[in-house]
PDB file of C-alpha atoms and ligand atoms in Angstrom:
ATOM      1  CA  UNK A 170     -12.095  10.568  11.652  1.00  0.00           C
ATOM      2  CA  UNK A 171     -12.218  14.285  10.543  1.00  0.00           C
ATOM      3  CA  UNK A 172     -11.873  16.724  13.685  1.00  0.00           C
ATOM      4  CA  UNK A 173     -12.280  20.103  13.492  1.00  0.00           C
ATOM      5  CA  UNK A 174     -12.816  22.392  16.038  1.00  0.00           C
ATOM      6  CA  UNK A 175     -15.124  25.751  15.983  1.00  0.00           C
ATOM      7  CA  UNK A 176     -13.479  28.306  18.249  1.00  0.00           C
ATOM      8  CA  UNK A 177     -16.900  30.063  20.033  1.00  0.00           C
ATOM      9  CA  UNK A 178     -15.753  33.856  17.655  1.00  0.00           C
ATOM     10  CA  UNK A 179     -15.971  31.927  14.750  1.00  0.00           C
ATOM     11  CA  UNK A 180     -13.170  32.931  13.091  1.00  0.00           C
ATOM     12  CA  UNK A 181     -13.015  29.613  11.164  1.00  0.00           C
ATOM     13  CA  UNK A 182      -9.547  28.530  12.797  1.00  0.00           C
ATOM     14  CA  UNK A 183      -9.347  24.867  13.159  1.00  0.00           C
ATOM     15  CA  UNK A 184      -7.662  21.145  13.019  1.00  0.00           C
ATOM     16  CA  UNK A 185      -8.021  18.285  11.340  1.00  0.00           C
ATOM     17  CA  UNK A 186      -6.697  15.035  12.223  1.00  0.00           C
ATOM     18  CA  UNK A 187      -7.471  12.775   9.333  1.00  0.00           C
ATOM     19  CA  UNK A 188      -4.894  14.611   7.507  1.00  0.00           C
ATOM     20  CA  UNK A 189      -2.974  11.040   6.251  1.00  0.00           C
ATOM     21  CA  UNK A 190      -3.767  10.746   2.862  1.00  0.00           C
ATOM     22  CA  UNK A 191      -3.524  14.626   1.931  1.00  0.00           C
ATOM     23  CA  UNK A 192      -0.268  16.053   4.194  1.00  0.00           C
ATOM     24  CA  UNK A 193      -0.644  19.617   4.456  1.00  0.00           C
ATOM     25  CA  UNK A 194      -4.011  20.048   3.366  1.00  0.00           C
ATOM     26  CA  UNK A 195      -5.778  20.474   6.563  1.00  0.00           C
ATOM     27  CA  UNK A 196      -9.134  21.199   5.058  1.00  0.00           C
ATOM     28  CA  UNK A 197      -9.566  19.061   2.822  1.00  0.00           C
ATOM     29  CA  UNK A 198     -10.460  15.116   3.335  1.00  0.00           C
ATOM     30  CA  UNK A 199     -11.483  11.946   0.892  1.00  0.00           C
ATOM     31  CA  UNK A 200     -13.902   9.804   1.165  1.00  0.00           C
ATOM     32  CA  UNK A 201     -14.274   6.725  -0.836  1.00  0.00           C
ATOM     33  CA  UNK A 202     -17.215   6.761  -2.642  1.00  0.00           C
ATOM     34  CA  UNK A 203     -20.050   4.772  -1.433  1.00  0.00           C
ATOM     35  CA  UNK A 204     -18.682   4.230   2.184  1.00  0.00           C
ATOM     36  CA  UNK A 205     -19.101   6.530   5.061  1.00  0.00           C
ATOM     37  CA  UNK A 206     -17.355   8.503   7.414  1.00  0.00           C
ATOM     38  CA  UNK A 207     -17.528  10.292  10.930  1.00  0.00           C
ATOM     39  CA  UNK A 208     -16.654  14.046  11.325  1.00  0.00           C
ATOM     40  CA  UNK A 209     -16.868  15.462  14.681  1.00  0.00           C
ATOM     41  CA  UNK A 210     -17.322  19.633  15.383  1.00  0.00           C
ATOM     42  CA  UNK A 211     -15.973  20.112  18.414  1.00  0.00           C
ATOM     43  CA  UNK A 212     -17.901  23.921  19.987  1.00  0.00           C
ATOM     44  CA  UNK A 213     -20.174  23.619  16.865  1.00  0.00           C
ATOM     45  CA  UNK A 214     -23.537  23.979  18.940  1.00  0.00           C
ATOM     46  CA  UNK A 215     -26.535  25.802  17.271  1.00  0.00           C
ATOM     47  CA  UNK A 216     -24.535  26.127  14.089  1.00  0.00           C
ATOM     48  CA  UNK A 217     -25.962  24.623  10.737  1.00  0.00           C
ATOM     49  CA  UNK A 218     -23.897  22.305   9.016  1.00  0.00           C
ATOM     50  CA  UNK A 219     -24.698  21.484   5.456  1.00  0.00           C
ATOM     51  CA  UNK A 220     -23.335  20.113   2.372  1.00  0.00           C
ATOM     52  CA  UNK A 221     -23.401  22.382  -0.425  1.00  0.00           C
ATOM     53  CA  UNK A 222     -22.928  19.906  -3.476  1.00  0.00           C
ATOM     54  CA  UNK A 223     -25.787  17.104  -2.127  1.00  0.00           C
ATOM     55  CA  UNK A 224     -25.226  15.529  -4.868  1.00  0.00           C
ATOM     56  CA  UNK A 225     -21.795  14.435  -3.790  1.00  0.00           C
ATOM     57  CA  UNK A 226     -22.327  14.656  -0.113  1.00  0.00           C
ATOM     58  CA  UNK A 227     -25.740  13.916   0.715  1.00  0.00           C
ATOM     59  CA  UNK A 228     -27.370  16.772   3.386  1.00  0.00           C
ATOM     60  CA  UNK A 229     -28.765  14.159   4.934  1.00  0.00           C
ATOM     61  CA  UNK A 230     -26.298  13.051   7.367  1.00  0.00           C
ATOM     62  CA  UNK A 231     -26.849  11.486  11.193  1.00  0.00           C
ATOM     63  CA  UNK A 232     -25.545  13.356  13.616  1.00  0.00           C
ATOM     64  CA  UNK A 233     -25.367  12.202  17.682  1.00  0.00           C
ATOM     65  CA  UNK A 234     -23.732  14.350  20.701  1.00  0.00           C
ATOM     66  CA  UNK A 235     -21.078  13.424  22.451  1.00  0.00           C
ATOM     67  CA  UNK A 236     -19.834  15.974  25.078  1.00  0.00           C
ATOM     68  CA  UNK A 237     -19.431  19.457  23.355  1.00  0.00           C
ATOM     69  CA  UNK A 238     -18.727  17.275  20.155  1.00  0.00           C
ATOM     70  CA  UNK A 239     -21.133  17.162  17.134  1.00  0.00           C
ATOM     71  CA  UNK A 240     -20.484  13.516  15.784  1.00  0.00           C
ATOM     72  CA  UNK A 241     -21.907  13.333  11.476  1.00  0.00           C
ATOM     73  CA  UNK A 242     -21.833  10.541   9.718  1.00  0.00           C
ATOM     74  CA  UNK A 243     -21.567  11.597   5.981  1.00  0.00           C
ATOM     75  CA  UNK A 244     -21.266   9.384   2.848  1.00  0.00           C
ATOM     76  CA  UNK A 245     -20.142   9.708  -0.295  1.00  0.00           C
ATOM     77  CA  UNK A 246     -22.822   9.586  -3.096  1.00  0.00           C
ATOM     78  CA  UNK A 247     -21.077  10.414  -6.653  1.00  0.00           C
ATOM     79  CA  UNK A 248     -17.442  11.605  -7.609  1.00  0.00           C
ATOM     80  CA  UNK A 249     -16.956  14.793  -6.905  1.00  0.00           C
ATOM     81  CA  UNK A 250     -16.256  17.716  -4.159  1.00  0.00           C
ATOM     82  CA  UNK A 251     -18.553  19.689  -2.169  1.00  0.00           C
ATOM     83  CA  UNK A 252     -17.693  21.535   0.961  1.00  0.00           C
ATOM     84  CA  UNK A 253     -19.086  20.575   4.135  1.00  0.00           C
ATOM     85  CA  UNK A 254     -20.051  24.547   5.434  1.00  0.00           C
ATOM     86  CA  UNK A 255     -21.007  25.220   9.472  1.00  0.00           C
ATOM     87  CA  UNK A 256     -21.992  28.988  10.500  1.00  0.00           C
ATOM     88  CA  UNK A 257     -24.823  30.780  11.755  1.00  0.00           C
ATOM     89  CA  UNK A 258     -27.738  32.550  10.189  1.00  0.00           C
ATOM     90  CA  UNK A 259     -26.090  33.585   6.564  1.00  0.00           C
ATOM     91  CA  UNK A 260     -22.748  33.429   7.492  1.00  0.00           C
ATOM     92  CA  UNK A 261     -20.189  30.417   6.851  1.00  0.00           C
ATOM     93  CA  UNK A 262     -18.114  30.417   9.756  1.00  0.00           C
ATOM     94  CA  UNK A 263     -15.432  27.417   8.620  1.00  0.00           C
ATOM     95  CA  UNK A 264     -16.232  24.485   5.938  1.00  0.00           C
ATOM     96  CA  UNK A 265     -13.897  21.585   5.001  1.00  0.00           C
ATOM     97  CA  UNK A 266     -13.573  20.121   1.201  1.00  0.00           C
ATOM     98  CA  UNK A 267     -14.938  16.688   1.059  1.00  0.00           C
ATOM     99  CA  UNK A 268     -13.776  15.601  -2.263  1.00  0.00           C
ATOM    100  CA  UNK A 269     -15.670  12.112  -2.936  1.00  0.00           C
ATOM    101  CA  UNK A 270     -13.424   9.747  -5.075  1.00  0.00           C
ATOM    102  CA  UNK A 271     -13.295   5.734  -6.447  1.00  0.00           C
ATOM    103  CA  UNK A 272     -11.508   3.499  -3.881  1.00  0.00           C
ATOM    104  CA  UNK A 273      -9.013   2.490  -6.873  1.00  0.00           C
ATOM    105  CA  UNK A 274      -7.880   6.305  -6.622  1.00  0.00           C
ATOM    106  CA  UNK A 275      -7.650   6.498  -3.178  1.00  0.00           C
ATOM    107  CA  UNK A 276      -5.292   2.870  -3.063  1.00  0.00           C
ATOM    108  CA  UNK A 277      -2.527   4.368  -5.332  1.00  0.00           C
ATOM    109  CA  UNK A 278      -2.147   7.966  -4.267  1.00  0.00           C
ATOM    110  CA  UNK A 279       1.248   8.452  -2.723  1.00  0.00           C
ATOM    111  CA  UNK A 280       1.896   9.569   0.864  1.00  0.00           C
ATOM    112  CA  UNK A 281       5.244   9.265   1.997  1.00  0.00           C
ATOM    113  CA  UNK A 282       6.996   6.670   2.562  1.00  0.00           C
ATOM    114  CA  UNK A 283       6.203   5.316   6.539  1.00  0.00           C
ATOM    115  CA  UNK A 284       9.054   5.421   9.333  1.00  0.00           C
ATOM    116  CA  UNK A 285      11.725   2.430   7.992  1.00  0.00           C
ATOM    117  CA  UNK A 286      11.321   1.872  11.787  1.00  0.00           C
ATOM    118  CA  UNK A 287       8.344   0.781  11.774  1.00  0.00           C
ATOM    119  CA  UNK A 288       8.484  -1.521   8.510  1.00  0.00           C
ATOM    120  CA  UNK A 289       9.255  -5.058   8.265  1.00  0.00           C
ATOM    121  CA  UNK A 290       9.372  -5.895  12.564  1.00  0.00           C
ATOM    122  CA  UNK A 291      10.759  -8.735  13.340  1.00  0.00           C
ATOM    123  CA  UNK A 292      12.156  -9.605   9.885  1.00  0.00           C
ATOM    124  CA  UNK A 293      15.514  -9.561   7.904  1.00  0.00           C
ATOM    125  CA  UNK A 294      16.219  -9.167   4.229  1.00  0.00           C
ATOM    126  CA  UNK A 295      18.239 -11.479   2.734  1.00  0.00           C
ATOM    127  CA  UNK A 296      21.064 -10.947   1.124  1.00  0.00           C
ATOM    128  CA  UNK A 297      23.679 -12.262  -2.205  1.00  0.00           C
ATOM    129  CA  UNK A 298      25.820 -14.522   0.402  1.00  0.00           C
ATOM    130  CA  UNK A 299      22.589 -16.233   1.850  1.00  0.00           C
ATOM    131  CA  UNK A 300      20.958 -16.755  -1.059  1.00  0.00           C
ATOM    132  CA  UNK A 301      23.752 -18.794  -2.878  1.00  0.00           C
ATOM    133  CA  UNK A 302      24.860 -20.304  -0.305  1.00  0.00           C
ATOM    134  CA  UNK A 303      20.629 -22.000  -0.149  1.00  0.00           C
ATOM    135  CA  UNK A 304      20.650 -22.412  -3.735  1.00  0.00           C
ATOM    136  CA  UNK A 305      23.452 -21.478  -5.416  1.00  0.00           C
ATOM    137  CA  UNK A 306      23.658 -19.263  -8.276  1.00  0.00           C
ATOM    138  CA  UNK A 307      21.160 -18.675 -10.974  1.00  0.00           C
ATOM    139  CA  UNK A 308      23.310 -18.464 -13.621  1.00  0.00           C
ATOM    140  CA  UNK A 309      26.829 -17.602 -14.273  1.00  0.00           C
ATOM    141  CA  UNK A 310      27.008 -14.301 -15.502  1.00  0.00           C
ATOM    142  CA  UNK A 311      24.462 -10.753 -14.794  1.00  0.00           C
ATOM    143  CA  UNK A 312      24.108  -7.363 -16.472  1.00  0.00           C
ATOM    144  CA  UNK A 313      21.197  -4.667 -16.272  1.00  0.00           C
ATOM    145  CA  UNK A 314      18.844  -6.428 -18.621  1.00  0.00           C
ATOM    146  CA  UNK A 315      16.525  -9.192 -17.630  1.00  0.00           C
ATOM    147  CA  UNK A 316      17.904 -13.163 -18.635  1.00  0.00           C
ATOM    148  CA  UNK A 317      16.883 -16.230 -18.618  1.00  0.00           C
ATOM    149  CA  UNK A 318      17.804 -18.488 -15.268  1.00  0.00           C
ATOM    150  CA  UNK A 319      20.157 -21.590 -15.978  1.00  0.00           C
ATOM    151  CA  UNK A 320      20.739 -23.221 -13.059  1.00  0.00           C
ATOM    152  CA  UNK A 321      19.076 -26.910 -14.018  1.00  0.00           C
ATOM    153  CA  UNK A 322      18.088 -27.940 -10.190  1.00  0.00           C
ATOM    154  CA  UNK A 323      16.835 -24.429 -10.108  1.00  0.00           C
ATOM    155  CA  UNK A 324      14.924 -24.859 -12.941  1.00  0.00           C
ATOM    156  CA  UNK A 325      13.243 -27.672 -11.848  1.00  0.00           C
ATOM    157  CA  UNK A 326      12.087 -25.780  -8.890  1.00  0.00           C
ATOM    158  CA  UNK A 327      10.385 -22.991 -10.713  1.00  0.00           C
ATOM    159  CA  UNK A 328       6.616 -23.121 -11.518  1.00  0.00           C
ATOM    160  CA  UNK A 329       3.894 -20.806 -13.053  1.00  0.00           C
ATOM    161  CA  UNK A 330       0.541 -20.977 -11.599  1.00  0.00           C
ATOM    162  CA  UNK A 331      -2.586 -18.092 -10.368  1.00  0.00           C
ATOM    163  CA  UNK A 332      -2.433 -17.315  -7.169  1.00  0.00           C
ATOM    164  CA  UNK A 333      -5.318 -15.320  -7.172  1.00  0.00           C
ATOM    165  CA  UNK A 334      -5.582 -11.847  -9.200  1.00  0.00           C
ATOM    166  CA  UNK A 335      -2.827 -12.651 -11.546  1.00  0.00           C
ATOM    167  CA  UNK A 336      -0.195 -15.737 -12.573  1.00  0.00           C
ATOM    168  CA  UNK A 337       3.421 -16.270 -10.714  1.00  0.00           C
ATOM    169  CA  UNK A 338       6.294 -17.527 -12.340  1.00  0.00           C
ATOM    170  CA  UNK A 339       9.082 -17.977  -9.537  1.00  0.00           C
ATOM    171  CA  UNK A 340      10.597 -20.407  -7.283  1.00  0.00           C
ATOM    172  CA  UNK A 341       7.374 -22.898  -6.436  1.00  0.00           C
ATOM    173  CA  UNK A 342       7.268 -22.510  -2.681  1.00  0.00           C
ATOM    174  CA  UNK A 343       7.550 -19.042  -3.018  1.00  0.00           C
ATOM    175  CA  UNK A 344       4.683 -19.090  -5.314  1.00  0.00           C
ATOM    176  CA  UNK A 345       2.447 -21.441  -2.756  1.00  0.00           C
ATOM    177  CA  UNK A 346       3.463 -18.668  -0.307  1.00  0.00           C
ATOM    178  CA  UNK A 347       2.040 -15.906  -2.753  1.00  0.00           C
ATOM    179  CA  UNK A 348      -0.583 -17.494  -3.005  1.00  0.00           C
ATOM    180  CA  UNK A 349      -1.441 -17.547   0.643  1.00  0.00           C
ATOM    181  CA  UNK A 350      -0.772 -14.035   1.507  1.00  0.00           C
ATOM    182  CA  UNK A 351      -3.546 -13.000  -1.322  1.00  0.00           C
ATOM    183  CA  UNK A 352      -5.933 -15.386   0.017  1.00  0.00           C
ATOM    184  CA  UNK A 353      -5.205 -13.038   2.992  1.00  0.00           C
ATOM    185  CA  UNK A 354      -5.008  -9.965   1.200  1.00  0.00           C
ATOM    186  CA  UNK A 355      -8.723 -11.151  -0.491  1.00  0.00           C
ATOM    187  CA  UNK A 356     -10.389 -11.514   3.169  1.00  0.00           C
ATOM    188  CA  UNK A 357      -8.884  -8.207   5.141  1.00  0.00           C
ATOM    189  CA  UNK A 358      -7.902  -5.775   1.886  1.00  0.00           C
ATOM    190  CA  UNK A 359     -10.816  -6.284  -0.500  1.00  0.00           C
ATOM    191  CA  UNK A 360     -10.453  -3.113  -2.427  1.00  0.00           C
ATOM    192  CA  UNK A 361      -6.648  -3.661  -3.015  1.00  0.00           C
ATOM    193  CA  UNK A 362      -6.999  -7.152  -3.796  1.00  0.00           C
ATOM    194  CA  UNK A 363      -9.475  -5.885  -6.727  1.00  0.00           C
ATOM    195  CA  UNK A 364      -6.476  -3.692  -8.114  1.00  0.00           C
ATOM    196  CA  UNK A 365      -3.891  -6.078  -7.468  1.00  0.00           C
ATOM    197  CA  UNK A 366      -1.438  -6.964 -10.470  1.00  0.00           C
ATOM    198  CA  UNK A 367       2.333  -7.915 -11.127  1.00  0.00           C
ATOM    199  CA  UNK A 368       4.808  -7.361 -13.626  1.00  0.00           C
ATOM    200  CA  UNK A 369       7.123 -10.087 -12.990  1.00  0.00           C
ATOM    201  CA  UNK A 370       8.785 -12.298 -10.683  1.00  0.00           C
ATOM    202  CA  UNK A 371      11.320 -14.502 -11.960  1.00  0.00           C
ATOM    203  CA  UNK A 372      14.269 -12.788 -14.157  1.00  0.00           C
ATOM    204  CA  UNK A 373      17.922 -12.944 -13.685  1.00  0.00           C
ATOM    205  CA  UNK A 374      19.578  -9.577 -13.469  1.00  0.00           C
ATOM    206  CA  UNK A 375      21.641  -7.093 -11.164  1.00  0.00           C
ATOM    207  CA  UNK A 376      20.158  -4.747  -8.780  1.00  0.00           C
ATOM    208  CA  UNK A 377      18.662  -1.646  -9.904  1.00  0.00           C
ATOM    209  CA  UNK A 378      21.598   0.662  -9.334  1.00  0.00           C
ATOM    210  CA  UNK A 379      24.456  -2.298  -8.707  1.00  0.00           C
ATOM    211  CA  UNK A 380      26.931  -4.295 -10.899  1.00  0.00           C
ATOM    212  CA  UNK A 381      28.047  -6.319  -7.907  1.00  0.00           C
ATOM    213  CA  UNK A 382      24.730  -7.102  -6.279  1.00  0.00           C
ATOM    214  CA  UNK A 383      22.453  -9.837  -7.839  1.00  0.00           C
ATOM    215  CA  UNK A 384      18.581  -8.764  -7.867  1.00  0.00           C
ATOM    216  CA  UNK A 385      16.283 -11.500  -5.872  1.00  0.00           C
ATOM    217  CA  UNK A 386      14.284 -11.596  -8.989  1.00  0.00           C
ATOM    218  CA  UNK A 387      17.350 -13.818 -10.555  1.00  0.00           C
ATOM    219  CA  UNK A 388      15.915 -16.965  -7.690  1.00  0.00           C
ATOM    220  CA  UNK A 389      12.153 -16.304  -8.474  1.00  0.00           C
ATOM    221  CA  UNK A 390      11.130 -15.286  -4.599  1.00  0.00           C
ATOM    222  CA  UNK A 391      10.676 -11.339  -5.374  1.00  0.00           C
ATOM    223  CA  UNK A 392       7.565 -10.228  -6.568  1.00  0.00           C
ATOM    224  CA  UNK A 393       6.905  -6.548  -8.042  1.00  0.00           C
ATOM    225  CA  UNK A 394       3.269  -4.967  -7.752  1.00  0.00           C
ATOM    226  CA  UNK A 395       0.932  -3.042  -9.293  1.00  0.00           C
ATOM    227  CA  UNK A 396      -2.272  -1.109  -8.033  1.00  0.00           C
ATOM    228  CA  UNK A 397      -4.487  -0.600 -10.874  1.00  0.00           C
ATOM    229  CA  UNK A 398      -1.857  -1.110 -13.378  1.00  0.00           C
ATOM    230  CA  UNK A 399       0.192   1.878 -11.519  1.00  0.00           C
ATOM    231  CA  UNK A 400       4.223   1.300 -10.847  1.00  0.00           C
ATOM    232  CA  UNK A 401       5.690   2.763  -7.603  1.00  0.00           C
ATOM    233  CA  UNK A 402       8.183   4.740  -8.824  1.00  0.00           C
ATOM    234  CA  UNK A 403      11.412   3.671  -6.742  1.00  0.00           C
ATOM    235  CA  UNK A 404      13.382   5.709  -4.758  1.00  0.00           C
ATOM    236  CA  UNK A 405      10.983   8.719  -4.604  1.00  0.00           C
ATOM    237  CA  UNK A 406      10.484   8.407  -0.765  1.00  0.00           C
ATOM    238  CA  UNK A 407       6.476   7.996  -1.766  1.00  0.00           C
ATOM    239  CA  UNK A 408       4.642   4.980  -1.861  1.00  0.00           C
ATOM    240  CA  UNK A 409       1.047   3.847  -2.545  1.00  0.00           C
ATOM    241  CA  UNK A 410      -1.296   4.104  -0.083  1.00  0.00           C
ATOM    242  CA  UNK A 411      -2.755   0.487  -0.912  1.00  0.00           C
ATOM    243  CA  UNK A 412       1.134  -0.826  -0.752  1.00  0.00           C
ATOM    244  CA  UNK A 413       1.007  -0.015   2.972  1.00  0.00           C
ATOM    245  CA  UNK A 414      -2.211  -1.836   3.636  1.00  0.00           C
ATOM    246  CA  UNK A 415      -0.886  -4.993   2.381  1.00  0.00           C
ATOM    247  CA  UNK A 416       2.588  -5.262   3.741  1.00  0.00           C
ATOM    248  CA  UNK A 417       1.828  -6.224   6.859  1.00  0.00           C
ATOM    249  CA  UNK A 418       0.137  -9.017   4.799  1.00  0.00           C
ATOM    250  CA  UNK A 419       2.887 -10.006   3.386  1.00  0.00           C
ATOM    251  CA  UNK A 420       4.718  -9.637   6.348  1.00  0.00           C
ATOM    252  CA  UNK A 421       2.573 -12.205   8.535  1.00  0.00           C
ATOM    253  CA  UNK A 422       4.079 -15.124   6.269  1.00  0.00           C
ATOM    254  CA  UNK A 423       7.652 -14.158   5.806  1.00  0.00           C
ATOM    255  CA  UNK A 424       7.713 -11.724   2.957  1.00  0.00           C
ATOM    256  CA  UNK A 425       9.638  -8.404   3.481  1.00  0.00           C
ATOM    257  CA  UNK A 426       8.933  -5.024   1.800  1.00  0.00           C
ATOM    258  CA  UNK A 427      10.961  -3.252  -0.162  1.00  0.00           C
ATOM    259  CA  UNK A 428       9.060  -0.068   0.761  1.00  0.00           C
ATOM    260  CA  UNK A 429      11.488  -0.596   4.070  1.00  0.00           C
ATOM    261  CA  UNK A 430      14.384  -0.525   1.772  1.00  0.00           C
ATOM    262  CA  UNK A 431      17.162   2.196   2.541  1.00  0.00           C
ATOM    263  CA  UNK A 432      16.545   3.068  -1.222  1.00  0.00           C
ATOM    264  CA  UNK A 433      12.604   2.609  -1.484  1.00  0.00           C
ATOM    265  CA  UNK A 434      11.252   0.066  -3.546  1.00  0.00           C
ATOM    266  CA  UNK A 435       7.403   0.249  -2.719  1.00  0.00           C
ATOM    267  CA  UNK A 436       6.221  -1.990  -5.173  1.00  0.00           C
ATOM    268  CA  UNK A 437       8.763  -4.684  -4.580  1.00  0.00           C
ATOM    269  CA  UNK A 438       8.416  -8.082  -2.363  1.00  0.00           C
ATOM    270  CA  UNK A 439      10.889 -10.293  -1.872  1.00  0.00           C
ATOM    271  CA  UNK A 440      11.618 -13.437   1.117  1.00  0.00           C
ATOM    272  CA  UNK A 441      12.656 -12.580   4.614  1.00  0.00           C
ATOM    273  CA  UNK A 442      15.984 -14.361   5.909  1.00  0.00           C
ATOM    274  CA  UNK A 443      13.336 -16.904   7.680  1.00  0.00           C
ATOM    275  CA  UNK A 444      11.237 -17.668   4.746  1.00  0.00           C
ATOM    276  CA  UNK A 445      14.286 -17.748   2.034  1.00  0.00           C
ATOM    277  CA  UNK A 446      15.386 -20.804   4.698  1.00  0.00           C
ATOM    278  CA  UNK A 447      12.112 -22.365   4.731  1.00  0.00           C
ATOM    279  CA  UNK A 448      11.799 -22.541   1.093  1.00  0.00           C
ATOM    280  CA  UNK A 449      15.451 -24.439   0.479  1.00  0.00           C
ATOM    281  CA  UNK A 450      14.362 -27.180   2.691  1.00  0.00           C
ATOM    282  CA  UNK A 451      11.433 -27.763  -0.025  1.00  0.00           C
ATOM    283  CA  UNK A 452      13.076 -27.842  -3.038  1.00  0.00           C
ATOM    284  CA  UNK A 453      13.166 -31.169  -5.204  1.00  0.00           C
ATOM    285  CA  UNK A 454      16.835 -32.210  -5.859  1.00  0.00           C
TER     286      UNK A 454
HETATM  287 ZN1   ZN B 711      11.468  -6.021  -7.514  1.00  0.00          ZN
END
């Protein structure tokens, strides 16, 4: 919710506190076109408050008291900006951009990346040593460009199949696990589940910036993402708004995020410690 606050001058000084998806811009918000949104105007009383694009931000708007609060409910009717004015008689006293955009848009605009902290609780990524000791190694040797996996048992343990918005080709729990967490994804992140693609999961390489460490991609239980065809660019400190909707998706059955990362991967998903486990007790021989 939008808050902002006319002092009784008017000298148009005030707050906002929906300021996550545009840092620094205090007046200006988004609103996903065709859904609504509260503002409240706190010591607005007796001022006007109109839209001055209506086409974009319909005038009329509901509007209910709650203390000295002014609560509107304003929607978004077309693409576009207007600015949302409040003053008295002729003059504007403050007004706050409303820029009306697609929900698509909205999902992959960058905000930086949330507190590592606060990312993945409760789970561990796994690492080279774990991995080979659960399934050995995919092949015998690695360099920066994607190969093919030769490990025979692992090969028998690798399918391709939907699981939902696009096709997986990994390691075949893995891929019943993927396509669990979009079944999830479908019921409590419509929009991003609309926008959802890949661009791979199984292929044997190194890690981005390693000729030691072998990529999870090389035992088909990493996943990288797309929102409306859109990379994450890696290691920016930014990721997609829509990325940080679904992790704790992914999260709920066992995937970690790479968005969590010390060196941000936003667009990457890969198997916790606990689900990495799981999986090697449900491999054929
Ligand atoms: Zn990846």
């Amino acid at each position: 919710m939008a808050h902002f606050l006319v002092p009784p001058n008017g000298s148009g000084v005030g707050y906002d506190v929906d300021s996550k998806l545009a840092p620094g811009s205090v007046w200006r918000m988004q609103v996903p076109l065709g859904s609504a949104h509260d503002i409240t105007l706190g010591g607005g009383a007796g001022l006007f408050v109109r839209s001055n694009n209506p086409g974009v931000v319909p005038n009329a708007f509901s509007e209910s008291q709650n203390g000295d609060l002014r609560v509107f409910t304003l929607s978004g009717a077309a693409l576009g900006t207007s600015m949302l004015e409040a003053g008295k008689g002729e003059q504007v006293w403050i007004s706050l951009q409303v820029q009306v955009v697609s929900p698509a848009a909205l999902l992959v605009q960058l905000i930086p990346r949330p507190n590592r902290g606060t990312l993945n609780p409760g789970l561990s990524a796994a690492d080279n040593h774990l991995m080979l000791q659960l399934f050995g190694a995919p092949r015998s040797t690695y360099s920066k460009t994607d190969q093919p996996l030769t490990n025979p048992r692992l090969k028998r343990n690798m399918t391709t199949a939907s699981v939902g918005p696009f096709r997986a080709h990994g390691m075949a729990p893995a891929v019943d696990s993927l396509r669990m967490v979009m079944t999830d994804i479908r019921a409590h992140q419509p929009d991003v589940y609309r926008i959802l693609g890949s661009i791979g999961m199984l292929v044997c390489r190194y890690m981005s910036d390693s000729t030691k460490l072998i990529s999870m991609h090389s035992w088909g239980t990493a996943i990288d993402l797309t929102l409306n065809r859109v990379r994450d660019k890696r290691d920016d400190g930014k990721v997609q708004y829509g990325l940080t909707l679904i992790a704790p998706i992914f999260n709920r059955h066992g995937w970690y995020w790479g968005g969590g990362f010390p060196t941000e991967d936003g667009m990457h998903f890969e198997g916790s410690r606990a689900a990495v486990s799981k999986w090697a007790t449900q491999l054929v021989p």
